[in-house]
């Protein structure tokens, strides 16, 4: 009998401890893994949102950059992290949707190994060339690529990154051959574009904007379905070169599977409060970032969206013949 009482007391103690843990969560710093080098759009977006969500949580959120292999190295690290609410992954369309179709031996399953916490706003991309480039329009670049197959190189953030996928889709639909040059993130790729080491790249609007304003790079076309006041005079790729060409990077926060639902709710509620702050959201829209609806940000919707995107990109990659290089 005594053993039963001791066992019940132990379970009750654990439950109470668990409850007090949940009530005190978060009681120390949280890590968000960004699987690209610092300075790229994913890193910039993550830092911006983490800073504001941390204010709501009254707890610090530390960004840990774990770069390599188009974001799949950091994602594998996050999938194996303890599901205790103190490690999350900043995921996106590349390694959480296209990854399974590009990497034969992915060390994680984007749907089975993670729990979606909330979706970030979307970021369209912009086709960029260096300030000294001879190309003034998307058509100039396409014409030269047709005349010199493979001669034009495009920087990207690694196989399966958005910059890689969008450039491959662009080449496939424009009927041209380009040479992809992989970096550990769009930040280093953009540096080499400005330095003249690469001829072109697709970058997200939030990090491309300051460089276009500074005259270091020239924007030839947007991958959004409409033009943007932030990029005056820049047409869409769809309007000027490839009808219907439209891609945005979607991002979001994921927890390792097994993370308690109470943790997901705490993090999501903090994010929803942050999104009520007009100064916060207008700072993002000012960078060409596109806000979504409340329904789209929610955990369950984001979980279902991720699964749909894995299926969708399998078809896109097959149809476009996109491969690892
Ligand atoms: C991408 O191309 O997927 C991202 O721009 C990579 C990054 O944010 O560095």
mmCIF file of C-alpha atoms and ligand atoms in Angstrom:
data_model
loop_
_atom_site.group_PDB
_atom_site.id
_atom_site.type_symbol
_atom_site.label_atom_id
_atom_site.label_comp_id
_atom_site.label_asym_id
_atom_site.label_seq_id
_atom_site.Cartn_x
_atom_site.Cartn_y
_atom_site.Cartn_z
ATOM 1 C CA UNK A 1 0.000 0.000 0.000
ATOM 2 C CA UNK A 2 2.817 2.372 0.970
ATOM 3 C CA UNK A 3 4.351 1.860 -2.521
ATOM 4 C CA UNK A 4 1.052 2.911 -4.166
ATOM 5 C CA UNK A 5 0.893 6.066 -2.092
ATOM 6 C CA UNK A 6 4.532 6.890 -2.914
ATOM 7 C CA UNK A 7 3.877 6.276 -6.626
ATOM 8 C CA UNK A 8 0.743 8.456 -6.593
ATOM 9 C CA UNK A 9 2.614 11.200 -4.737
ATOM 10 C CA UNK A 10 5.410 11.021 -7.331
ATOM 11 C CA UNK A 11 2.949 11.326 -10.231
ATOM 12 C CA UNK A 12 1.133 14.175 -8.489
ATOM 13 C CA UNK A 13 4.485 15.873 -7.856
ATOM 14 C CA UNK A 14 5.443 15.524 -11.526
ATOM 15 C CA UNK A 15 2.065 16.850 -12.624
ATOM 16 C CA UNK A 16 2.306 19.781 -10.235
ATOM 17 C CA UNK A 17 5.874 20.384 -11.328
ATOM 18 C CA UNK A 18 4.679 20.187 -14.939
ATOM 19 C CA UNK A 19 1.847 22.602 -14.202
ATOM 20 C CA UNK A 20 4.120 25.023 -12.381
ATOM 21 C CA UNK A 21 6.597 24.701 -15.279
ATOM 22 C CA UNK A 22 3.845 25.549 -17.767
ATOM 23 C CA UNK A 23 2.673 28.399 -15.535
ATOM 24 C CA UNK A 24 6.211 29.816 -15.315
ATOM 25 C CA UNK A 25 7.012 29.306 -19.005
ATOM 26 C CA UNK A 26 9.230 30.828 -20.294
ATOM 27 C CA UNK A 27 11.517 31.123 -17.292
ATOM 28 C CA UNK A 28 14.774 31.475 -19.255
ATOM 29 C CA UNK A 29 16.032 32.572 -22.702
ATOM 30 C CA UNK A 30 14.541 30.902 -25.786
ATOM 31 C CA UNK A 31 16.523 29.968 -28.930
ATOM 32 C CA UNK A 32 15.231 30.385 -32.464
ATOM 33 C CA UNK A 33 17.451 28.545 -34.970
ATOM 34 C CA UNK A 34 17.865 30.400 -38.290
ATOM 35 C CA UNK A 35 19.450 27.919 -40.724
ATOM 36 C CA UNK A 36 21.245 30.557 -42.839
ATOM 37 C CA UNK A 37 24.179 32.904 -42.325
ATOM 38 C CA UNK A 38 23.405 36.239 -40.633
ATOM 39 C CA UNK A 39 22.423 39.181 -42.824
ATOM 40 C CA UNK A 40 19.998 37.435 -45.164
ATOM 41 C CA UNK A 41 16.227 37.988 -45.363
ATOM 42 C CA UNK A 42 15.359 34.982 -43.186
ATOM 43 C CA UNK A 43 17.764 36.179 -40.507
ATOM 44 C CA UNK A 44 16.486 39.759 -40.783
ATOM 45 C CA UNK A 45 12.828 38.692 -40.635
ATOM 46 C CA UNK A 46 13.483 36.350 -37.696
ATOM 47 C CA UNK A 47 15.382 38.950 -35.661
ATOM 48 C CA UNK A 48 12.686 41.537 -36.265
ATOM 49 C CA UNK A 49 9.842 39.261 -35.160
ATOM 50 C CA UNK A 50 11.816 37.673 -32.292
ATOM 51 C CA UNK A 51 12.581 41.095 -30.817
ATOM 52 C CA UNK A 52 8.902 42.064 -30.750
ATOM 53 C CA UNK A 53 7.638 38.675 -29.522
ATOM 54 C CA UNK A 54 10.279 38.694 -26.750
ATOM 55 C CA UNK A 55 8.825 41.999 -25.521
ATOM 56 C CA UNK A 56 5.408 40.338 -25.232
ATOM 57 C CA UNK A 57 6.855 37.261 -23.493
ATOM 58 C CA UNK A 58 9.037 39.375 -21.219
ATOM 59 C CA UNK A 59 11.800 36.883 -21.946
ATOM 60 C CA UNK A 60 14.748 37.092 -24.367
ATOM 61 C CA UNK A 61 14.793 35.191 -27.650
ATOM 62 C CA UNK A 62 18.268 34.394 -28.987
ATOM 63 C CA UNK A 63 18.798 33.838 -32.734
ATOM 64 C CA UNK A 64 21.252 31.017 -33.423
ATOM 65 C CA UNK A 65 22.495 30.882 -37.050
ATOM 66 C CA UNK A 66 23.172 27.274 -38.081
ATOM 67 C CA UNK A 67 23.936 27.574 -41.819
ATOM 68 C CA UNK A 68 24.561 25.108 -44.623
ATOM 69 C CA UNK A 69 22.902 22.882 -47.236
ATOM 70 C CA UNK A 70 20.094 25.305 -48.038
ATOM 71 C CA UNK A 71 18.849 25.425 -44.445
ATOM 72 C CA UNK A 72 18.615 21.645 -43.960
ATOM 73 C CA UNK A 73 21.484 21.434 -41.444
ATOM 74 C CA UNK A 74 19.907 23.847 -39.001
ATOM 75 C CA UNK A 75 16.512 22.247 -39.525
ATOM 76 C CA UNK A 76 17.895 18.827 -38.620
ATOM 77 C CA UNK A 77 19.417 20.311 -35.469
ATOM 78 C CA UNK A 78 16.056 21.828 -34.493
ATOM 79 C CA UNK A 79 14.147 18.606 -35.173
ATOM 80 C CA UNK A 80 16.363 16.811 -32.634
ATOM 81 C CA UNK A 81 16.193 19.540 -29.986
ATOM 82 C CA UNK A 82 14.465 18.877 -26.656
ATOM 83 C CA UNK A 83 10.710 19.588 -27.023
ATOM 84 C CA UNK A 84 10.749 21.798 -23.920
ATOM 85 C CA UNK A 85 9.714 25.115 -25.441
ATOM 86 C CA UNK A 86 13.228 26.574 -25.439
ATOM 87 C CA UNK A 87 14.317 25.699 -29.004
ATOM 88 C CA UNK A 88 12.389 26.572 -32.176
ATOM 89 C CA UNK A 89 13.126 26.623 -35.907
ATOM 90 C CA UNK A 90 12.525 29.542 -38.218
ATOM 91 C CA UNK A 91 11.358 27.548 -41.248
ATOM 92 C CA UNK A 92 10.550 28.579 -44.779
ATOM 93 C CA UNK A 93 9.341 27.423 -48.165
ATOM 94 C CA UNK A 94 12.744 26.028 -49.162
ATOM 95 C CA UNK A 95 13.841 23.510 -46.533
ATOM 96 C CA UNK A 96 10.337 22.960 -45.109
ATOM 97 C CA UNK A 97 8.522 22.390 -48.432
ATOM 98 C CA UNK A 98 10.959 21.888 -51.335
ATOM 99 C CA UNK A 99 13.612 20.110 -49.239
ATOM 100 C CA UNK A 100 12.002 16.640 -49.229
ATOM 101 C CA UNK A 101 11.909 16.690 -53.060
ATOM 102 C CA UNK A 102 15.490 17.880 -53.480
ATOM 103 C CA UNK A 103 17.422 16.078 -50.752
ATOM 104 C CA UNK A 104 17.298 12.288 -50.911
ATOM 105 C CA UNK A 105 18.470 11.838 -47.296
ATOM 106 C CA UNK A 106 16.885 14.671 -45.360
ATOM 107 C CA UNK A 107 17.555 14.229 -41.620
ATOM 108 C CA UNK A 108 14.018 15.370 -40.727
ATOM 109 C CA UNK A 109 10.426 15.267 -41.953
ATOM 110 C CA UNK A 110 9.024 18.844 -42.118
ATOM 111 C CA UNK A 111 5.545 17.644 -41.146
ATOM 112 C CA UNK A 112 6.124 14.668 -38.820
ATOM 113 C CA UNK A 113 9.112 16.047 -36.873
ATOM 114 C CA UNK A 114 7.746 19.533 -36.185
ATOM 115 C CA UNK A 115 4.741 21.295 -34.710
ATOM 116 C CA UNK A 116 3.812 24.548 -36.484
ATOM 117 C CA UNK A 117 3.630 27.457 -34.020
ATOM 118 C CA UNK A 118 2.755 30.415 -36.250
ATOM 119 C CA UNK A 119 3.322 31.673 -39.787
ATOM 120 C CA UNK A 120 5.228 34.898 -40.496
ATOM 121 C CA UNK A 121 4.125 37.375 -43.177
ATOM 122 C CA UNK A 122 5.282 36.591 -46.753
ATOM 123 C CA UNK A 123 8.177 38.194 -48.598
ATOM 124 C CA UNK A 124 8.119 38.529 -52.383
ATOM 125 C CA UNK A 125 11.468 38.515 -54.170
ATOM 126 C CA UNK A 126 13.127 40.824 -56.632
ATOM 127 C CA UNK A 127 15.503 39.995 -59.495
ATOM 128 C CA UNK A 128 18.714 41.928 -58.814
ATOM 129 C CA UNK A 129 21.831 42.674 -60.850
ATOM 130 C CA UNK A 130 24.938 44.636 -59.828
ATOM 131 C CA UNK A 131 25.104 48.404 -60.380
ATOM 132 C CA UNK A 132 27.617 47.899 -63.239
ATOM 133 C CA UNK A 133 25.513 45.223 -64.971
ATOM 134 C CA UNK A 134 24.617 45.860 -68.645
ATOM 135 C CA UNK A 135 21.049 44.581 -68.026
ATOM 136 C CA UNK A 136 18.403 47.279 -67.625
ATOM 137 C CA UNK A 137 15.382 44.988 -67.918
ATOM 138 C CA UNK A 138 14.427 41.335 -67.322
ATOM 139 C CA UNK A 139 14.217 40.935 -71.108
ATOM 140 C CA UNK A 140 17.835 42.140 -71.495
ATOM 141 C CA UNK A 141 18.981 39.385 -69.143
ATOM 142 C CA UNK A 142 16.848 36.707 -70.822
ATOM 143 C CA UNK A 143 18.075 37.724 -74.298
ATOM 144 C CA UNK A 144 21.739 37.523 -73.220
ATOM 145 C CA UNK A 145 21.143 34.167 -71.496
ATOM 146 C CA UNK A 146 19.638 32.783 -74.716
ATOM 147 C CA UNK A 147 22.643 34.016 -76.668
ATOM 148 C CA UNK A 148 25.132 32.655 -74.108
ATOM 149 C CA UNK A 149 23.667 29.531 -72.404
ATOM 150 C CA UNK A 150 25.118 29.006 -68.921
ATOM 151 C CA UNK A 151 27.184 32.198 -69.041
ATOM 152 C CA UNK A 152 25.082 34.120 -66.516
ATOM 153 C CA UNK A 153 25.550 33.009 -62.913
ATOM 154 C CA UNK A 154 22.958 33.489 -60.191
ATOM 155 C CA UNK A 155 23.931 33.656 -56.523
ATOM 156 C CA UNK A 156 21.700 31.737 -54.112
ATOM 157 C CA UNK A 157 21.529 30.717 -50.447
ATOM 158 C CA UNK A 158 22.123 27.040 -51.104
ATOM 159 C CA UNK A 159 20.291 24.178 -52.784
ATOM 160 C CA UNK A 160 16.615 24.353 -51.971
ATOM 161 C CA UNK A 161 16.765 27.954 -50.773
ATOM 162 C CA UNK A 162 14.149 30.291 -52.160
ATOM 163 C CA UNK A 163 16.774 32.155 -54.143
ATOM 164 C CA UNK A 164 17.809 28.835 -55.711
ATOM 165 C CA UNK A 165 14.243 27.645 -56.384
ATOM 166 C CA UNK A 166 13.001 30.921 -57.832
ATOM 167 C CA UNK A 167 16.023 31.244 -60.142
ATOM 168 C CA UNK A 168 15.555 27.644 -61.327
ATOM 169 C CA UNK A 169 11.843 28.251 -61.963
ATOM 170 C CA UNK A 170 12.649 31.514 -63.756
ATOM 171 C CA UNK A 171 15.224 29.776 -66.005
ATOM 172 C CA UNK A 172 12.879 26.876 -66.723
ATOM 173 C CA UNK A 173 9.954 29.144 -67.668
ATOM 174 C CA UNK A 174 12.120 31.615 -69.613
ATOM 175 C CA UNK A 175 13.752 28.739 -71.524
ATOM 176 C CA UNK A 176 17.305 29.723 -70.548
ATOM 177 C CA UNK A 177 20.303 28.060 -68.874
ATOM 178 C CA UNK A 178 21.891 29.817 -65.893
ATOM 179 C CA UNK A 179 24.741 28.775 -63.570
ATOM 180 C CA UNK A 180 23.766 28.672 -59.875
ATOM 181 C CA UNK A 181 26.407 29.687 -57.290
ATOM 182 C CA UNK A 182 25.518 28.513 -53.757
ATOM 183 C CA UNK A 183 26.369 30.467 -50.572
ATOM 184 C CA UNK A 184 25.547 29.843 -46.911
ATOM 185 C CA UNK A 185 22.860 32.482 -47.098
ATOM 186 C CA UNK A 186 21.472 35.286 -49.216
ATOM 187 C CA UNK A 187 23.527 37.775 -47.205
ATOM 188 C CA UNK A 188 26.898 36.516 -48.495
ATOM 189 C CA UNK A 189 25.394 36.056 -51.989
ATOM 190 C CA UNK A 190 24.216 39.677 -52.042
ATOM 191 C CA UNK A 191 27.676 40.844 -50.988
ATOM 192 C CA UNK A 192 29.192 39.035 -53.978
ATOM 193 C CA UNK A 193 26.525 40.460 -56.287
ATOM 194 C CA UNK A 194 27.508 43.948 -55.172
ATOM 195 C CA UNK A 195 31.168 42.990 -55.556
ATOM 196 C CA UNK A 196 30.602 41.745 -59.107
ATOM 197 C CA UNK A 197 31.478 38.095 -58.366
ATOM 198 C CA UNK A 198 28.000 36.979 -59.445
ATOM 199 C CA UNK A 199 25.861 38.447 -62.227
ATOM 200 C CA UNK A 200 22.358 38.219 -60.736
ATOM 201 C CA UNK A 201 20.207 36.812 -57.931
ATOM 202 C CA UNK A 202 16.673 36.755 -56.588
ATOM 203 C CA UNK A 203 16.547 38.208 -53.079
ATOM 204 C CA UNK A 204 13.650 38.904 -50.759
ATOM 205 C CA UNK A 205 12.412 42.491 -50.720
ATOM 206 C CA UNK A 206 13.284 43.158 -47.046
ATOM 207 C CA UNK A 207 17.035 42.844 -47.646
ATOM 208 C CA UNK A 208 17.053 43.942 -51.298
ATOM 209 C CA UNK A 209 15.351 47.267 -50.597
ATOM 210 C CA UNK A 210 18.176 49.086 -48.769
ATOM 211 C CA UNK A 211 20.702 47.998 -51.427
ATOM 212 C CA UNK A 212 18.511 49.159 -54.336
ATOM 213 C CA UNK A 213 17.948 52.484 -52.561
ATOM 214 C CA UNK A 214 21.697 52.774 -52.047
ATOM 215 C CA UNK A 215 22.304 52.176 -55.766
ATOM 216 C CA UNK A 216 24.528 49.163 -55.108
ATOM 217 C CA UNK A 217 22.197 46.835 -57.034
ATOM 218 C CA UNK A 218 19.517 47.315 -59.696
ATOM 219 C CA UNK A 219 16.067 45.715 -59.413
ATOM 220 C CA UNK A 220 14.840 44.362 -62.757
ATOM 221 C CA UNK A 221 11.597 42.683 -61.747
ATOM 222 C CA UNK A 222 9.400 41.712 -58.772
ATOM 223 C CA UNK A 223 8.050 38.185 -58.224
ATOM 224 C CA UNK A 224 4.868 39.617 -56.627
ATOM 225 C CA UNK A 225 1.624 39.866 -58.571
ATOM 226 C CA UNK A 226 1.619 43.668 -58.374
ATOM 227 C CA UNK A 227 4.234 46.407 -58.440
ATOM 228 C CA UNK A 228 5.278 48.043 -55.134
ATOM 229 C CA UNK A 229 5.672 51.658 -54.071
ATOM 230 C CA UNK A 230 8.875 50.586 -52.282
ATOM 231 C CA UNK A 231 10.380 49.705 -55.719
ATOM 232 C CA UNK A 232 9.341 52.657 -57.903
ATOM 233 C CA UNK A 233 9.501 51.942 -61.637
ATOM 234 C CA UNK A 234 10.225 48.219 -61.121
ATOM 235 C CA UNK A 235 7.757 46.026 -63.050
ATOM 236 C CA UNK A 236 6.757 42.499 -62.138
ATOM 237 C CA UNK A 237 8.497 39.595 -63.911
ATOM 238 C CA UNK A 238 4.999 38.363 -64.814
ATOM 239 C CA UNK A 239 4.086 41.609 -66.581
ATOM 240 C CA UNK A 240 7.307 42.014 -68.538
ATOM 241 C CA UNK A 241 8.691 38.555 -69.197
ATOM 242 C CA UNK A 242 6.869 35.451 -67.922
ATOM 243 C CA UNK A 243 3.070 35.700 -67.591
ATOM 244 C CA UNK A 244 1.842 34.266 -64.294
ATOM 245 C CA UNK A 245 5.314 34.145 -62.721
ATOM 246 C CA UNK A 246 4.642 34.735 -59.019
ATOM 247 C CA UNK A 247 6.519 33.360 -55.990
ATOM 248 C CA UNK A 248 6.883 34.628 -52.426
ATOM 249 C CA UNK A 249 8.900 33.228 -49.548
ATOM 250 C CA UNK A 250 6.679 32.065 -46.735
ATOM 251 C CA UNK A 251 8.226 31.591 -43.296
ATOM 252 C CA UNK A 252 7.132 30.543 -39.878
ATOM 253 C CA UNK A 253 8.072 29.264 -36.448
ATOM 254 C CA UNK A 254 8.164 25.526 -35.747
ATOM 255 C CA UNK A 255 8.731 23.585 -32.522
ATOM 256 C CA UNK A 256 10.198 20.075 -32.291
ATOM 257 C CA UNK A 257 7.377 17.500 -32.173
ATOM 258 C CA UNK A 258 6.326 16.713 -28.619
ATOM 259 C CA UNK A 259 6.515 20.346 -27.547
ATOM 260 C CA UNK A 260 3.511 20.902 -25.214
ATOM 261 C CA UNK A 261 0.471 22.613 -26.767
ATOM 262 C CA UNK A 262 0.530 25.111 -23.861
ATOM 263 C CA UNK A 263 3.966 26.268 -25.039
ATOM 264 C CA UNK A 264 2.717 26.674 -28.628
ATOM 265 C CA UNK A 265 -0.261 28.700 -27.382
ATOM 266 C CA UNK A 266 1.924 30.951 -25.217
ATOM 267 C CA UNK A 267 4.251 31.704 -28.135
ATOM 268 C CA UNK A 268 1.393 32.182 -30.619
ATOM 269 C CA UNK A 269 -0.551 34.474 -28.253
ATOM 270 C CA UNK A 270 2.547 36.656 -27.817
ATOM 271 C CA UNK A 271 2.895 36.888 -31.612
ATOM 272 C CA UNK A 272 -0.771 37.829 -32.024
ATOM 273 C CA UNK A 273 -0.356 40.642 -29.485
ATOM 274 C CA UNK A 274 2.714 41.861 -31.375
ATOM 275 C CA UNK A 275 0.731 41.940 -34.634
ATOM 276 C CA UNK A 276 -1.745 44.361 -33.000
ATOM 277 C CA UNK A 277 1.080 46.914 -32.899
ATOM 278 C CA UNK A 278 0.697 49.117 -36.011
ATOM 279 C CA UNK A 279 4.283 50.404 -35.711
ATOM 280 C CA UNK A 280 5.535 46.801 -35.861
ATOM 281 C CA UNK A 281 3.433 45.756 -38.855
ATOM 282 C CA UNK A 282 3.964 48.957 -40.861
ATOM 283 C CA UNK A 283 7.718 48.598 -40.388
ATOM 284 C CA UNK A 284 7.397 45.218 -42.155
ATOM 285 C CA UNK A 285 5.080 46.390 -44.945
ATOM 286 C CA UNK A 286 7.517 49.251 -45.526
ATOM 287 C CA UNK A 287 10.048 46.583 -46.550
ATOM 288 C CA UNK A 288 7.678 45.060 -49.133
ATOM 289 C CA UNK A 289 6.639 42.318 -46.672
ATOM 290 C CA UNK A 290 3.054 41.173 -47.236
ATOM 291 C CA UNK A 291 0.841 40.704 -44.158
ATOM 292 C CA UNK A 292 -1.538 37.735 -44.087
ATOM 293 C CA UNK A 293 -4.887 37.149 -42.389
ATOM 294 C CA UNK A 294 -5.139 36.147 -38.710
ATOM 295 C CA UNK A 295 -6.470 32.775 -39.830
ATOM 296 C CA UNK A 296 -3.339 32.129 -41.916
ATOM 297 C CA UNK A 297 -0.970 32.896 -39.025
ATOM 298 C CA UNK A 298 -2.562 30.310 -36.671
ATOM 299 C CA UNK A 299 -0.791 27.044 -35.678
ATOM 300 C CA UNK A 300 -3.328 24.573 -37.110
ATOM 301 C CA UNK A 301 -3.641 26.451 -40.401
ATOM 302 C CA UNK A 302 0.145 26.720 -40.689
ATOM 303 C CA UNK A 303 0.557 22.999 -39.984
ATOM 304 C CA UNK A 304 -1.922 22.127 -42.759
ATOM 305 C CA UNK A 305 -0.347 24.702 -45.091
ATOM 306 C CA UNK A 306 3.114 23.169 -44.590
ATOM 307 C CA UNK A 307 1.841 19.713 -45.549
ATOM 308 C CA UNK A 308 0.098 21.127 -48.642
ATOM 309 C CA UNK A 309 3.263 22.989 -49.694
ATOM 310 C CA UNK A 310 5.412 19.844 -49.436
ATOM 311 C CA UNK A 311 3.033 18.210 -51.925
ATOM 312 C CA UNK A 312 2.791 21.281 -54.159
ATOM 313 C CA UNK A 313 6.559 21.781 -54.459
ATOM 314 C CA UNK A 314 7.087 18.101 -55.272
ATOM 315 C CA UNK A 315 5.045 18.726 -58.419
ATOM 316 C CA UNK A 316 6.676 22.085 -59.214
ATOM 317 C CA UNK A 317 10.192 20.637 -58.847
ATOM 318 C CA UNK A 318 9.366 17.606 -60.984
ATOM 319 C CA UNK A 319 7.711 19.686 -63.689
ATOM 320 C CA UNK A 320 10.554 22.250 -63.783
ATOM 321 C CA UNK A 321 13.224 19.547 -63.544
ATOM 322 C CA UNK A 322 14.897 21.343 -60.607
ATOM 323 C CA UNK A 323 17.767 19.293 -59.193
ATOM 324 C CA UNK A 324 20.272 19.552 -56.372
ATOM 325 C CA UNK A 325 22.715 21.693 -58.227
HETATM 326 C C1 LIG B 1 16.641 31.986 -49.321
HETATM 327 O O1 LIG B 1 17.125 32.254 -50.420
HETATM 328 O O2 LIG B 1 16.013 30.959 -49.031
HETATM 329 C C2 LIG B 1 16.863 32.964 -48.237
HETATM 330 O O3 LIG B 1 16.984 34.205 -48.798
HETATM 331 C C3 LIG B 1 18.150 32.592 -47.551
HETATM 332 C C4 LIG B 1 18.497 33.593 -46.499
HETATM 333 O O4 LIG B 1 17.563 34.137 -45.878
HETATM 334 O O5 LIG B 1 19.694 33.815 -46.325
#
